[in-house]
Amino acid sequence: MDFNASLRRAIKTGNVILGQNETEKSIREKKAQLVVVAKNCPQEFREIINQNKELDVYVFEGSSVQLGMASGKPFMVSALAVVDPGESDILSLKRA
């Protein structure tokens, strides 16, 4: 699976929430099916998502700048939540 292509397809055809605050909100509301965090995501936010044991989390191996570029956005994205994958196969990243 090509992560970048799957992410862009999910953004285009589904519902993907960008940013730590909105991602945290979607986790609290139990809407997030998958959370993707950049490798350099702040530790405080990682602790928040690690508190939720049933949440599926994928650590993107690049920086927040690279995750922003992978998202097709001209800004840093340290975290995002996939609410609806649309026509993407991005949910295949979920923990087994």
PDB file of C-alpha atoms in Angstrom:
ATOM      1  CA  MET A   1       0.000   0.000   0.000  1.00  0.00           C
ATOM      2  CA  ASP A   2       1.242   3.479  -0.890  1.00  0.00           C
ATOM      3  CA  PHE A   3       0.504   5.563   2.218  1.00  0.00           C
ATOM      4  CA  ASN A   4       0.613   8.927   0.420  1.00  0.00           C
ATOM      5  CA  ALA A   5      -1.788   7.815  -2.327  1.00  0.00           C
ATOM      6  CA  SER A   6      -4.142   6.206   0.199  1.00  0.00           C
ATOM      7  CA  LEU A   7      -4.131   9.331   2.374  1.00  0.00           C
ATOM      8  CA  ARG A   8      -4.859  11.645  -0.544  1.00  0.00           C
ATOM      9  CA  ARG A   9      -7.665   9.350  -1.728  1.00  0.00           C
ATOM     10  CA  ALA A  10      -9.159   9.350   1.792  1.00  0.00           C
ATOM     11  CA  ILE A  11      -8.961  13.162   1.923  1.00  0.00           C
ATOM     12  CA  LYS A  12     -10.578  13.470  -1.508  1.00  0.00           C
ATOM     13  CA  THR A  13     -13.351  10.864  -1.172  1.00  0.00           C
ATOM     14  CA  GLY A  14     -13.852  10.493   2.585  1.00  0.00           C
ATOM     15  CA  ASN A  15     -13.610  12.564   5.741  1.00  0.00           C
ATOM     16  CA  VAL A  16     -10.167  13.275   7.191  1.00  0.00           C
ATOM     17  CA  ILE A  17      -9.702  15.780  10.014  1.00  0.00           C
ATOM     18  CA  LEU A  18      -6.363  17.623  10.145  1.00  0.00           C
ATOM     19  CA  GLY A  19      -4.675  19.111  13.206  1.00  0.00           C
ATOM     20  CA  GLN A  20      -4.179  18.127  16.831  1.00  0.00           C
ATOM     21  CA  ASN A  21      -7.140  20.003  18.302  1.00  0.00           C
ATOM     22  CA  GLU A  22      -9.687  18.718  15.803  1.00  0.00           C
ATOM     23  CA  THR A  23      -8.184  15.208  15.953  1.00  0.00           C
ATOM     24  CA  GLU A  24      -8.473  15.217  19.747  1.00  0.00           C
ATOM     25  CA  LYS A  25     -12.095  16.350  19.432  1.00  0.00           C
ATOM     26  CA  SER A  26     -12.887  13.521  16.995  1.00  0.00           C
ATOM     27  CA  ILE A  27     -11.276  11.028  19.420  1.00  0.00           C
ATOM     28  CA  ARG A  28     -13.396  12.315  22.328  1.00  0.00           C
ATOM     29  CA  GLU A  29     -16.521  12.057  20.156  1.00  0.00           C
ATOM     30  CA  LYS A  30     -15.467   8.498  19.140  1.00  0.00           C
ATOM     31  CA  LYS A  31     -15.579   9.421  15.433  1.00  0.00           C
ATOM     32  CA  ALA A  32     -11.941   8.656  14.567  1.00  0.00           C
ATOM     33  CA  GLN A  33     -11.396   5.228  13.002  1.00  0.00           C
ATOM     34  CA  LEU A  34      -7.644   5.771  12.624  1.00  0.00           C
ATOM     35  CA  VAL A  35      -5.288   8.453  13.925  1.00  0.00           C
ATOM     36  CA  VAL A  36      -2.063   9.237  12.075  1.00  0.00           C
ATOM     37  CA  VAL A  37       0.661  11.146  13.918  1.00  0.00           C
ATOM     38  CA  ALA A  38       3.928  12.491  12.544  1.00  0.00           C
ATOM     39  CA  LYS A  39       7.131  11.148  14.034  1.00  0.00           C
ATOM     40  CA  ASN A  40       7.816  14.549  15.619  1.00  0.00           C
ATOM     41  CA  CYS A  41       4.314  14.964  17.069  1.00  0.00           C
ATOM     42  CA  PRO A  42       4.497  16.535  20.552  1.00  0.00           C
ATOM     43  CA  GLN A  43       4.742  14.037  23.419  1.00  0.00           C
ATOM     44  CA  GLU A  44       1.779  15.637  25.236  1.00  0.00           C
ATOM     45  CA  PHE A  45      -0.504  14.769  22.317  1.00  0.00           C
ATOM     46  CA  ARG A  46       0.908  11.232  22.059  1.00  0.00           C
ATOM     47  CA  GLU A  47       0.030  10.725  25.725  1.00  0.00           C
ATOM     48  CA  ILE A  48      -3.551  11.821  25.028  1.00  0.00           C
ATOM     49  CA  ILE A  49      -3.980   9.322  22.213  1.00  0.00           C
ATOM     50  CA  ASN A  50      -2.210   6.539  24.121  1.00  0.00           C
ATOM     51  CA  GLN A  51      -4.790   6.829  26.910  1.00  0.00           C
ATOM     52  CA  ASN A  52      -7.430   5.494  24.537  1.00  0.00           C
ATOM     53  CA  LYS A  53      -6.544   1.798  24.232  1.00  0.00           C
ATOM     54  CA  GLU A  54      -9.129   0.924  21.565  1.00  0.00           C
ATOM     55  CA  LEU A  55      -7.924   3.704  19.251  1.00  0.00           C
ATOM     56  CA  ASP A  56      -5.932   2.651  16.192  1.00  0.00           C
ATOM     57  CA  VAL A  57      -2.826   4.810  15.763  1.00  0.00           C
ATOM     58  CA  TYR A  58      -0.315   4.868  12.900  1.00  0.00           C
ATOM     59  CA  VAL A  59       3.001   6.678  13.335  1.00  0.00           C
ATOM     60  CA  PHE A  60       4.031   8.357  10.085  1.00  0.00           C
ATOM     61  CA  GLU A  61       7.801   8.008   9.715  1.00  0.00           C
ATOM     62  CA  GLY A  62       8.245  11.563   8.444  1.00  0.00           C
ATOM     63  CA  SER A  63       7.994  14.971  10.085  1.00  0.00           C
ATOM     64  CA  SER A  64       4.881  17.123  10.401  1.00  0.00           C
ATOM     65  CA  VAL A  65       6.044  19.052   7.324  1.00  0.00           C
ATOM     66  CA  GLN A  66       6.230  15.797   5.345  1.00  0.00           C
ATOM     67  CA  LEU A  67       2.814  14.661   6.638  1.00  0.00           C
ATOM     68  CA  GLY A  68       1.407  18.008   5.514  1.00  0.00           C
ATOM     69  CA  MET A  69       2.894  17.472   2.053  1.00  0.00           C
ATOM     70  CA  ALA A  70       1.548  13.894   1.972  1.00  0.00           C
ATOM     71  CA  SER A  71      -1.865  15.366   2.801  1.00  0.00           C
ATOM     72  CA  GLY A  72      -1.545  17.762  -0.116  1.00  0.00           C
ATOM     73  CA  LYS A  73      -1.491  20.767   2.213  1.00  0.00           C
ATOM     74  CA  PRO A  74       1.040  23.642   2.269  1.00  0.00           C
ATOM     75  CA  PHE A  75       1.355  23.550   6.062  1.00  0.00           C
ATOM     76  CA  MET A  76       2.538  21.266   8.872  1.00  0.00           C
ATOM     77  CA  VAL A  77       0.203  18.493  10.004  1.00  0.00           C
ATOM     78  CA  SER A  78       1.357  16.712  13.146  1.00  0.00           C
ATOM     79  CA  ALA A  79      -1.837  14.680  13.544  1.00  0.00           C
ATOM     80  CA  LEU A  80      -4.897  13.716  11.559  1.00  0.00           C
ATOM     81  CA  ALA A  81      -7.950  11.527  12.093  1.00  0.00           C
ATOM     82  CA  VAL A  82      -9.625   9.360   9.477  1.00  0.00           C
ATOM     83  CA  VAL A  83     -13.352   9.531  10.197  1.00  0.00           C
ATOM     84  CA  ASP A  84     -14.467   8.045   6.870  1.00  0.00           C
ATOM     85  CA  PRO A  85     -11.911   6.443   4.521  1.00  0.00           C
ATOM     86  CA  GLY A  86     -14.079   6.942   1.425  1.00  0.00           C
ATOM     87  CA  GLU A  87     -12.649   4.907  -1.456  1.00  0.00           C
ATOM     88  CA  SER A  88      -9.239   4.618   0.244  1.00  0.00           C
ATOM     89  CA  ASP A  89      -7.631   1.510   1.737  1.00  0.00           C
ATOM     90  CA  ILE A  90      -5.967   3.545   4.503  1.00  0.00           C
ATOM     91  CA  LEU A  91      -7.738   1.623   7.263  1.00  0.00           C
ATOM     92  CA  SER A  92      -5.579  -1.367   6.387  1.00  0.00           C
ATOM     93  CA  LEU A  93      -2.961   0.364   8.583  1.00  0.00           C
ATOM     94  CA  LYS A  94      -4.977  -0.514  11.691  1.00  0.00           C
ATOM     95  CA  ARG A  95      -3.259  -2.664  14.289  1.00  0.00           C
ATOM     96  CA  ALA A  96      -3.787  -6.383  13.848  1.00  0.00           C
TER      97      ALA A  96
END
